[in-house]
Amino acid sequence: MDLVKPMIEHVVYPLMERRRGNRIRPYLRELLASETLPPDELETLQRRRLEALLDVCAREVPAYRSLGAEGARPLSRFADIPPLTRAALRADPDAFLAASARPETLIPGTSGSTTEDAPARFYLDRRTVEHYEAARWRGLSWWGVTPGSRSVMVWGAPVEWERSKQAAYRRREKWLKNRVMIPAHDLSKAALPGHIALLDRYRPEYLYGYASALYALAELMRQTGLRPKRPPRIVLSTSEMLFDFQRTLISEVFGCPVVNEYGAKDAGILAYECPEGRMHITCENALLEVLNPRTLQPLPPGETGVLAVTDLHNVSMPRLRYLLGDMASLPAGHCGCGRTLPLLGALEGRLVDILVARDGRMVHGNILVRLSRAHGAVERFQIVQHTPELATLRLVPAEGARAGDTDAFVREARALLPGTRVAVELVSDIPPSASGKRRYAIREFDLPGAPQ
Ligand SMILES: [Zn+2]
């Protein structure tokens, strides 16, 4: 019997509420009540929160002072606010701090990892983080998972920490969140029996991790035939684009649905998949817009562009129309599950993963992922476009592939980038980044024509 779960539910959470004023549970109740409101009421709620945030910006935030000039209502100027890039935030983070914020009480963080793009410093207040947590629990509740449910996280982040810090982190995860870890950097055939033994001992209600790490684990399970004795309720995929082939295999080996969560460290839980398979936006916490990646003008519903988020609760360090770097669309229409929360279309990867052909055409790294699946001779690949003229394609051939089997994939990859010289390197492995994420496509130069 799991004794940690009732302890978290009935002791740890109520204690945190009383001692530290933690409000995750009341926020969760509010979110569960608002998820079926008529759409116009949801819109009104969102507009009121945006208005209150913009008033704070106009009064208290140096970067947004001009919003309050000339007596116009800040809300009427929202669409004219230039979208905020990580580079602009990085250049002057203090300009985004509200005058009344008490920096000593804020939670510091960085967005963007050092290997992908230079990190930007930001602060969140505790209330904002509690709203993020409540949004995650709401999404999980759609799948029968409640706060304190046992989980196993397939994760890479704490690898770089020293031993004592890692142990303390694991203890906190275990006793505050009922969660244990499988390190994403240790997904090998040799380590797999240990991971399966952990799953059998711990019997998690759900697994949580990056799509690529969960897929790597599932692929090992397929190759070896090893499976945990009891399937979890769900496997939760986060932070990365979840491809259909990944979802299919993960679901098959674990014997449960795979659920997609969309969030960002600096923007919280932005959307969650419902049992009907649609992604519902956490519109009570955030306003999402889809912009043309070159002009940064809003796109019509259904068109894919780059996402900009306005976090409606973060009054300590507001970031308006903040560019997350992810590509998606906002489809019109409703979901059959009964939730009225607006929908987020399929995530199409990150802007930095988009390659650019010599003629300026944008080529999603995803297309190459699908091509590699179609050919089968490629176990893993990564393409790095150094300049519009030059790229390197690294390939790990599939087991049993003969010389020349990967040629068709290389030919089609080259055809997608006419005029770009694509050098091919055959390698035995392409390790994930320190965070545990695996990237298929990397562009090392700025998108031509886009504001930087
Ligand atoms: Zn739904």
Coordinates of C-alpha atoms and ligand atoms in Angstrom, one line a residue:
M1 CA 0.0 0.0 0.0
D2 CA 1.2 3.5 -0.8
L3 CA 1.5 5.5 2.4
V4 CA 3.2 8.4 0.9
K5 CA 0.3 9.5 -1.2
P6 CA -2.2 9.9 1.7
M7 CA 0.5 11.6 3.6
I8 CA 1.1 14.2 0.8
E9 CA -2.6 14.6 0.3
H10 CA -3.7 14.9 4.0
V11 CA -0.5 16.1 5.8
V12 CA 2.1 17.7 3.5
Y13 CA -0.3 19.8 1.4
P14 CA -2.5 21.1 4.2
L15 CA 0.6 21.8 6.2
M16 CA 2.2 23.8 3.4
E17 CA -1.1 25.7 3.1
R18 CA -1.2 26.6 6.8
R19 CA 2.5 27.2 7.3
R20 CA 3.5 28.9 4.0
G21 CA 0.1 30.0 2.7
N22 CA 0.4 27.6 -0.2
R23 CA -2.7 27.9 -2.5
I24 CA -2.3 25.0 -4.9
R25 CA -5.4 23.2 -3.8
P26 CA -7.8 26.2 -3.9
Y27 CA -6.3 27.2 -7.3
L28 CA -7.0 23.7 -8.5
R29 CA -10.6 23.9 -7.3
E30 CA -11.0 27.2 -9.2
L31 CA -9.5 25.6 -12.4
L32 CA -11.8 22.6 -12.2
A33 CA -14.8 24.9 -11.9
S34 CA -13.8 27.1 -14.9
E35 CA -12.9 24.4 -17.4
T36 CA -16.6 24.1 -18.5
L37 CA -17.6 27.8 -18.3
P38 CA -19.3 29.1 -21.5
P39 CA -16.6 30.4 -23.8
D40 CA -17.7 34.1 -23.5
E41 CA -17.3 33.8 -19.7
L42 CA -13.8 32.4 -20.1
E43 CA -12.9 35.2 -22.4
T44 CA -14.2 37.8 -19.9
L45 CA -12.2 36.2 -17.1
Q46 CA -9.1 36.2 -19.3
R47 CA -9.6 39.8 -20.4
R48 CA -10.1 41.0 -16.8
R49 CA -6.9 39.3 -15.7
L50 CA -5.0 40.8 -18.7
E51 CA -6.4 44.2 -17.9
A52 CA -5.2 44.0 -14.2
L53 CA -1.8 42.8 -15.4
L54 CA -1.4 45.6 -17.9
D55 CA -2.4 48.2 -15.2
V56 CA 0.5 46.9 -13.0
C57 CA 2.8 47.0 -16.1
A58 CA 1.9 50.6 -16.8
R59 CA 2.3 51.7 -13.2
E60 CA 5.2 49.6 -12.0
V61 CA 7.3 48.0 -14.7
P62 CA 10.0 50.2 -16.4
A63 CA 9.9 48.2 -19.7
Y64 CA 6.2 48.9 -20.0
R65 CA 5.9 52.4 -18.6
S66 CA 4.8 53.8 -22.0
L67 CA 1.6 51.7 -21.7
G68 CA 0.3 54.2 -19.2
A69 CA 1.1 57.4 -21.1
E70 CA -1.5 59.7 -22.6
G71 CA -4.4 58.4 -20.5
A72 CA -5.4 55.6 -22.9
R73 CA -6.3 52.3 -21.3
P74 CA -3.4 49.9 -21.4
L75 CA -5.6 47.1 -22.7
S76 CA -6.3 49.0 -25.9
R77 CA -2.6 49.1 -26.6
F78 CA -1.9 45.4 -26.0
A79 CA -1.7 44.4 -29.7
D80 CA 0.9 47.2 -30.3
I81 CA 3.3 45.9 -27.6
P82 CA 6.3 44.4 -29.5
P83 CA 6.7 40.7 -28.7
L84 CA 9.4 40.0 -26.2
T85 CA 12.4 37.9 -27.3
R86 CA 14.6 36.0 -24.9
A87 CA 17.5 38.2 -26.1
A88 CA 15.7 41.4 -25.1
L89 CA 14.9 39.9 -21.7
R90 CA 18.5 38.8 -21.3
A91 CA 19.8 42.3 -22.2
D92 CA 18.0 44.0 -19.3
P93 CA 16.0 41.7 -17.0
D94 CA 15.7 44.3 -14.3
A95 CA 13.5 46.5 -16.5
F96 CA 10.8 43.8 -16.2
L97 CA 10.7 43.7 -12.4
A98 CA 7.7 45.5 -10.9
A99 CA 8.5 48.3 -8.4
S100 CA 6.6 46.6 -5.7
A101 CA 8.1 43.1 -6.2
R102 CA 10.4 42.0 -3.4
P103 CA 13.2 40.2 -5.2
E104 CA 14.3 38.3 -2.0
T105 CA 10.9 36.5 -2.0
L106 CA 11.0 35.6 -5.7
I107 CA 12.0 32.3 -7.3
P108 CA 14.8 32.7 -9.8
G109 CA 15.0 30.6 -13.0
T110 CA 16.7 30.6 -16.3
S111 CA 15.0 29.8 -19.6
G112 CA 16.7 28.3 -22.7
S113 CA 19.5 25.9 -22.0
T114 CA 23.1 27.0 -22.5
T115 CA 23.6 24.5 -25.4
E116 CA 20.5 25.7 -27.3
D117 CA 20.3 29.4 -26.9
A118 CA 21.9 31.6 -24.2
P119 CA 19.7 31.5 -21.1
A120 CA 17.7 34.5 -19.9
R121 CA 17.3 35.2 -16.2
F122 CA 13.8 35.6 -14.9
Y123 CA 11.9 35.6 -11.6
L124 CA 8.6 34.1 -10.6
D125 CA 6.6 34.8 -7.5
R126 CA 5.3 31.9 -5.4
R127 CA 1.7 32.5 -6.4
T128 CA 2.5 32.2 -10.1
V129 CA 4.3 28.9 -9.5
E130 CA 1.3 27.6 -7.5
H131 CA -1.0 28.5 -10.4
Y132 CA 1.4 26.4 -12.7
E133 CA 1.3 23.5 -10.3
A134 CA -2.5 23.7 -10.1
A135 CA -2.8 23.7 -13.9
R136 CA -0.7 20.5 -14.0
W137 CA -2.9 18.8 -11.4
R138 CA -6.0 19.8 -13.3
G139 CA -4.7 18.2 -16.5
L140 CA -3.7 15.0 -14.6
S141 CA -7.1 14.9 -13.0
W142 CA -8.6 14.3 -16.4
W143 CA -6.7 11.0 -16.4
G144 CA -7.6 10.0 -12.9
V145 CA -4.3 11.1 -11.4
T146 CA -4.5 13.1 -8.2
P147 CA -2.0 15.2 -6.2
G148 CA 0.5 12.9 -4.5
S149 CA 0.1 10.0 -7.0
R150 CA 3.3 7.9 -7.3
S151 CA 5.3 8.8 -10.4
V152 CA 8.6 8.0 -12.0
M153 CA 10.3 10.7 -13.8
V154 CA 12.7 9.9 -16.7
W155 CA 14.8 13.0 -16.5
G156 CA 18.2 14.4 -17.1
A157 CA 18.5 17.7 -15.4
P158 CA 20.1 16.9 -12.1
V159 CA 23.0 14.9 -13.7
E160 CA 25.4 17.8 -13.5
W161 CA 24.8 18.3 -9.8
E162 CA 27.2 16.9 -7.2
R163 CA 26.3 13.8 -5.3
S164 CA 25.0 15.4 -2.0
K165 CA 22.8 17.8 -3.9
Q166 CA 21.4 14.9 -6.0
A167 CA 20.6 12.9 -2.9
A168 CA 18.8 15.9 -1.3
Y169 CA 16.9 16.5 -4.6
R170 CA 15.8 12.8 -4.7
R171 CA 14.7 12.9 -1.0
R172 CA 12.6 16.0 -1.7
E173 CA 11.1 14.5 -4.8
K174 CA 10.2 11.3 -2.9
W175 CA 8.7 12.9 0.2
L176 CA 7.1 16.0 -1.2
K177 CA 6.0 14.6 -4.6
N178 CA 6.1 10.9 -4.3
R179 CA 8.4 10.7 -7.3
V180 CA 11.5 8.7 -8.1
M181 CA 13.8 9.1 -11.0
I182 CA 15.2 7.1 -13.9
P183 CA 18.2 9.1 -15.2
A184 CA 17.7 10.0 -18.9
H185 CA 21.4 9.7 -19.6
D186 CA 21.4 6.1 -18.4
L187 CA 19.1 4.5 -20.9
S188 CA 21.1 1.5 -22.1
K189 CA 20.4 -2.3 -22.4
A190 CA 22.7 -2.9 -19.4
A191 CA 20.8 -0.5 -17.2
L192 CA 17.3 -1.5 -18.3
P193 CA 16.7 -4.5 -15.9
G194 CA 17.5 -2.1 -13.0
H195 CA 14.9 0.4 -14.3
I196 CA 12.3 -2.3 -14.8
A197 CA 12.9 -3.6 -11.2
L198 CA 12.4 0.0 -10.0
L199 CA 9.1 0.2 -11.8
D200 CA 8.0 -3.1 -10.4
R201 CA 9.0 -2.1 -6.9
Y202 CA 7.5 1.3 -7.0
R203 CA 4.5 0.7 -9.2
P204 CA 4.0 4.3 -10.3
E205 CA 0.6 5.6 -11.3
Y206 CA 2.3 7.6 -14.1
L207 CA 5.6 8.1 -15.8
Y208 CA 6.8 11.6 -16.7
G209 CA 9.5 12.7 -19.1
Y210 CA 10.6 14.2 -22.4
A211 CA 9.2 12.5 -25.4
S212 CA 12.6 11.5 -26.7
A213 CA 13.7 10.0 -23.3
L214 CA 10.5 8.1 -22.9
Y215 CA 10.8 6.9 -26.5
A216 CA 14.4 5.7 -25.9
L217 CA 13.2 3.8 -22.8
A218 CA 10.3 2.3 -24.8
E219 CA 12.6 1.3 -27.6
L220 CA 14.9 -0.6 -25.2
M221 CA 11.9 -2.4 -23.8
R222 CA 10.8 -3.3 -27.3
Q223 CA 14.3 -4.7 -28.2
T224 CA 14.7 -6.7 -25.0
G225 CA 11.0 -7.7 -24.4
L226 CA 11.3 -6.5 -20.8
R227 CA 8.1 -4.9 -19.4
P228 CA 7.0 -3.8 -16.0
K229 CA 4.5 -6.2 -14.4
R230 CA 1.8 -3.6 -13.9
P231 CA 1.0 -0.9 -16.5
P232 CA 0.8 2.7 -15.2
R233 CA -2.4 4.7 -15.7
I234 CA -0.7 7.0 -18.2
V235 CA 2.7 8.0 -19.5
L236 CA 3.0 11.8 -19.5
S237 CA 5.2 13.3 -22.2
T238 CA 6.3 16.9 -21.8
S239 CA 8.4 19.7 -23.2
E240 CA 9.1 18.3 -26.6
M241 CA 7.2 17.5 -29.7
L242 CA 5.6 14.1 -29.4
F243 CA 5.7 12.2 -32.7
D244 CA 3.0 9.7 -33.5
F245 CA 5.5 6.9 -33.9
Q246 CA 6.8 7.7 -30.4
R247 CA 3.3 7.8 -28.9
T248 CA 2.5 4.5 -30.6
L249 CA 5.5 2.6 -29.3
I250 CA 5.4 4.1 -25.8
S251 CA 1.7 3.3 -25.4
E252 CA 2.3 -0.3 -26.8
V253 CA 5.1 -1.2 -24.4
F254 CA 3.6 0.4 -21.3
G255 CA 0.1 -0.7 -22.1
C256 CA -1.5 2.6 -21.3
P257 CA -2.4 6.0 -23.0
V258 CA 0.4 8.5 -23.6
V259 CA -0.7 12.0 -22.6
N260 CA 0.9 15.2 -23.9
E261 CA 1.6 18.2 -21.7
Y262 CA 2.8 21.5 -23.1
G263 CA 4.6 23.8 -20.8
A264 CA 7.8 25.8 -20.4
K265 CA 9.9 26.5 -17.4
D266 CA 9.3 30.3 -17.7
A267 CA 5.6 30.1 -18.7
G268 CA 4.1 27.2 -16.7
I269 CA 1.7 24.5 -17.9
L270 CA 0.2 26.0 -21.0
A271 CA -1.9 23.1 -22.4
Y272 CA -2.9 19.6 -21.5
E273 CA -4.3 16.7 -23.6
C274 CA -7.8 15.5 -22.7
P275 CA -9.1 12.0 -23.2
E276 CA -10.4 13.0 -26.6
G277 CA -6.9 13.6 -27.7
R278 CA -7.1 17.4 -28.0
M279 CA -4.8 19.9 -26.3
H280 CA -6.7 22.4 -24.1
I281 CA -5.1 25.7 -23.3
T282 CA -4.8 26.9 -19.6
C283 CA -6.5 30.1 -20.7
E284 CA -7.1 31.1 -17.0
N285 CA -3.4 31.4 -16.5
A286 CA -2.1 32.5 -19.9
L287 CA -3.0 34.2 -23.1
L288 CA -1.5 32.4 -26.1
E289 CA -1.0 34.0 -29.5
V290 CA 0.3 32.6 -32.7
L291 CA 2.5 35.0 -34.7
N292 CA 4.1 34.9 -38.2
P293 CA 7.8 34.0 -37.4
R294 CA 9.2 36.7 -39.7
T295 CA 6.8 39.6 -39.2
L296 CA 5.6 38.8 -35.7
Q297 CA 2.1 39.7 -36.7
P298 CA -0.8 37.6 -35.4
L299 CA -1.9 34.8 -37.8
P300 CA -5.5 33.7 -38.5
P301 CA -6.9 30.6 -36.6
G302 CA -5.5 27.4 -37.8
E303 CA -2.2 28.8 -39.3
T304 CA 1.1 27.6 -37.8
G305 CA 3.4 30.2 -36.4
V306 CA 5.5 31.0 -33.4
L307 CA 3.8 31.1 -30.0
A308 CA 3.8 34.2 -27.8
V309 CA 2.6 33.8 -24.2
T310 CA 1.4 36.4 -21.7
D311 CA 1.4 34.9 -18.2
L312 CA -1.6 36.5 -16.5
H313 CA -0.5 35.9 -12.9
N314 CA 3.1 36.9 -12.9
V315 CA 2.7 40.5 -11.6
S316 CA 6.2 40.5 -10.1
M317 CA 8.1 40.2 -13.4
P318 CA 5.6 40.5 -16.2
R319 CA 6.7 39.4 -19.7
L320 CA 4.1 40.4 -22.3
R321 CA 3.8 38.5 -25.6
Y322 CA 6.9 36.5 -24.7
L323 CA 8.2 34.4 -27.5
L324 CA 8.7 30.8 -26.4
G325 CA 10.3 29.7 -29.7
D326 CA 7.7 26.9 -30.2
M327 CA 5.7 26.5 -33.3
A328 CA 1.9 25.7 -33.2
S329 CA -1.5 26.8 -34.3
L330 CA -4.7 27.8 -32.6
P331 CA -7.5 25.9 -34.3
A332 CA -11.1 27.1 -34.2
G333 CA -13.8 24.8 -32.9
H334 CA -14.6 22.8 -29.8
C335 CA -13.7 19.5 -28.3
G336 CA -16.2 16.8 -27.7
C337 CA -15.0 16.2 -24.1
G338 CA -17.2 19.0 -22.8
R339 CA -14.4 21.2 -21.7
T340 CA -14.7 24.7 -23.1
L341 CA -11.0 25.7 -22.7
P342 CA -9.7 26.8 -26.1
L343 CA -7.6 24.4 -28.2
L344 CA -4.0 24.3 -29.2
G345 CA -3.1 22.7 -32.5
A346 CA -0.3 20.2 -33.0
L347 CA 3.1 21.5 -31.8
E348 CA 5.4 21.6 -34.7
G349 CA 8.7 21.8 -32.9
R350 CA 10.9 24.8 -32.1
L351 CA 11.8 27.7 -34.3
V352 CA 15.5 26.9 -33.8
D353 CA 14.8 23.5 -35.2
I354 CA 13.6 24.9 -38.5
L355 CA 16.1 24.7 -41.3
V356 CA 16.2 27.3 -44.1
A357 CA 16.8 26.4 -47.8
R358 CA 18.8 28.7 -50.0
D359 CA 15.7 30.1 -51.5
G360 CA 14.4 31.1 -48.0
R361 CA 11.9 28.3 -47.7
M362 CA 11.6 27.0 -44.1
V363 CA 11.9 23.3 -43.6
H364 CA 10.8 21.8 -40.3
G365 CA 13.1 19.3 -38.8
N366 CA 10.0 17.2 -38.3
I367 CA 9.8 16.4 -42.0
L368 CA 13.2 14.7 -41.7
V369 CA 12.1 12.8 -38.6
R370 CA 9.1 11.4 -40.6
L371 CA 11.4 10.6 -43.6
S372 CA 13.8 8.7 -41.4
R373 CA 10.9 6.6 -40.0
A374 CA 9.8 5.8 -43.5
H375 CA 13.2 4.5 -44.5
G376 CA 13.9 2.4 -41.5
A377 CA 17.6 2.1 -42.1
V378 CA 18.3 5.1 -39.8
E379 CA 18.3 4.5 -36.1
R380 CA 18.9 8.1 -35.2
F381 CA 20.0 11.3 -36.9
Q382 CA 20.8 14.9 -36.2
I383 CA 21.2 17.6 -38.8
V384 CA 23.0 20.8 -38.0
Q385 CA 22.7 23.6 -40.4
H386 CA 25.7 25.9 -39.9
T387 CA 24.9 28.4 -42.6
P388 CA 22.3 28.6 -45.4
E389 CA 25.0 27.0 -47.6
L390 CA 26.4 24.3 -45.2
A391 CA 25.0 21.5 -43.0
T392 CA 26.2 18.3 -41.3
L393 CA 24.0 15.3 -41.2
R394 CA 25.0 12.8 -38.5
L395 CA 23.6 9.3 -38.9
V396 CA 23.4 6.2 -36.7
P397 CA 22.5 3.4 -39.0
A398 CA 19.9 0.9 -37.7
E399 CA 21.0 -2.5 -36.5
G400 CA 21.7 -4.8 -39.4
A401 CA 21.7 -2.0 -42.0
R402 CA 24.2 -2.5 -44.8
A403 CA 26.4 0.1 -46.4
G404 CA 24.3 2.1 -48.8
D405 CA 21.0 1.4 -47.0
T406 CA 20.9 5.0 -45.6
D407 CA 21.5 6.5 -49.1
A408 CA 17.9 7.0 -49.9
F409 CA 17.3 9.0 -46.7
V410 CA 20.4 11.1 -47.4
R411 CA 19.2 11.8 -50.9
E412 CA 15.8 12.9 -49.8
A413 CA 17.2 15.0 -47.0
R414 CA 19.5 16.8 -49.5
A415 CA 16.6 17.3 -51.8
L416 CA 14.8 19.3 -49.1
L417 CA 17.7 21.7 -48.9
P418 CA 18.7 22.4 -52.5
G419 CA 21.8 24.6 -52.7
T420 CA 22.9 23.6 -49.2
R421 CA 25.9 21.3 -49.1
V422 CA 25.0 18.5 -46.7
A423 CA 28.0 16.6 -45.4
V424 CA 27.2 13.1 -44.0
E425 CA 28.9 11.6 -40.9
L426 CA 28.2 8.0 -39.9
V427 CA 28.5 7.8 -36.1
S428 CA 27.8 5.1 -33.5
D429 CA 25.7 7.3 -31.1
I430 CA 24.2 10.8 -30.8
P431 CA 24.0 11.5 -27.1
P432 CA 21.2 13.7 -25.7
S433 CA 22.0 17.1 -24.4
A434 CA 22.7 17.5 -20.6
S435 CA 19.0 18.2 -20.0
G436 CA 18.2 14.7 -21.5
K437 CA 16.5 16.2 -24.6
R438 CA 17.4 14.9 -28.1
R439 CA 17.4 17.3 -30.9
Y440 CA 16.9 16.2 -34.5
A441 CA 17.6 19.5 -36.2
I442 CA 19.6 22.5 -35.2
R443 CA 20.0 25.8 -37.0
E444 CA 23.1 27.8 -36.0
F445 CA 22.2 31.1 -37.6
D446 CA 19.4 33.5 -37.2
L447 CA 16.2 33.1 -39.3
P448 CA 16.7 35.5 -42.3
G449 CA 14.3 38.3 -42.2
A450 CA 13.1 37.7 -38.6
P451 CA 13.5 40.3 -35.9
Q452 CA 16.3 39.2 -33.5
Ligands
ZN1 ZN -11.2 17.9 -24.7

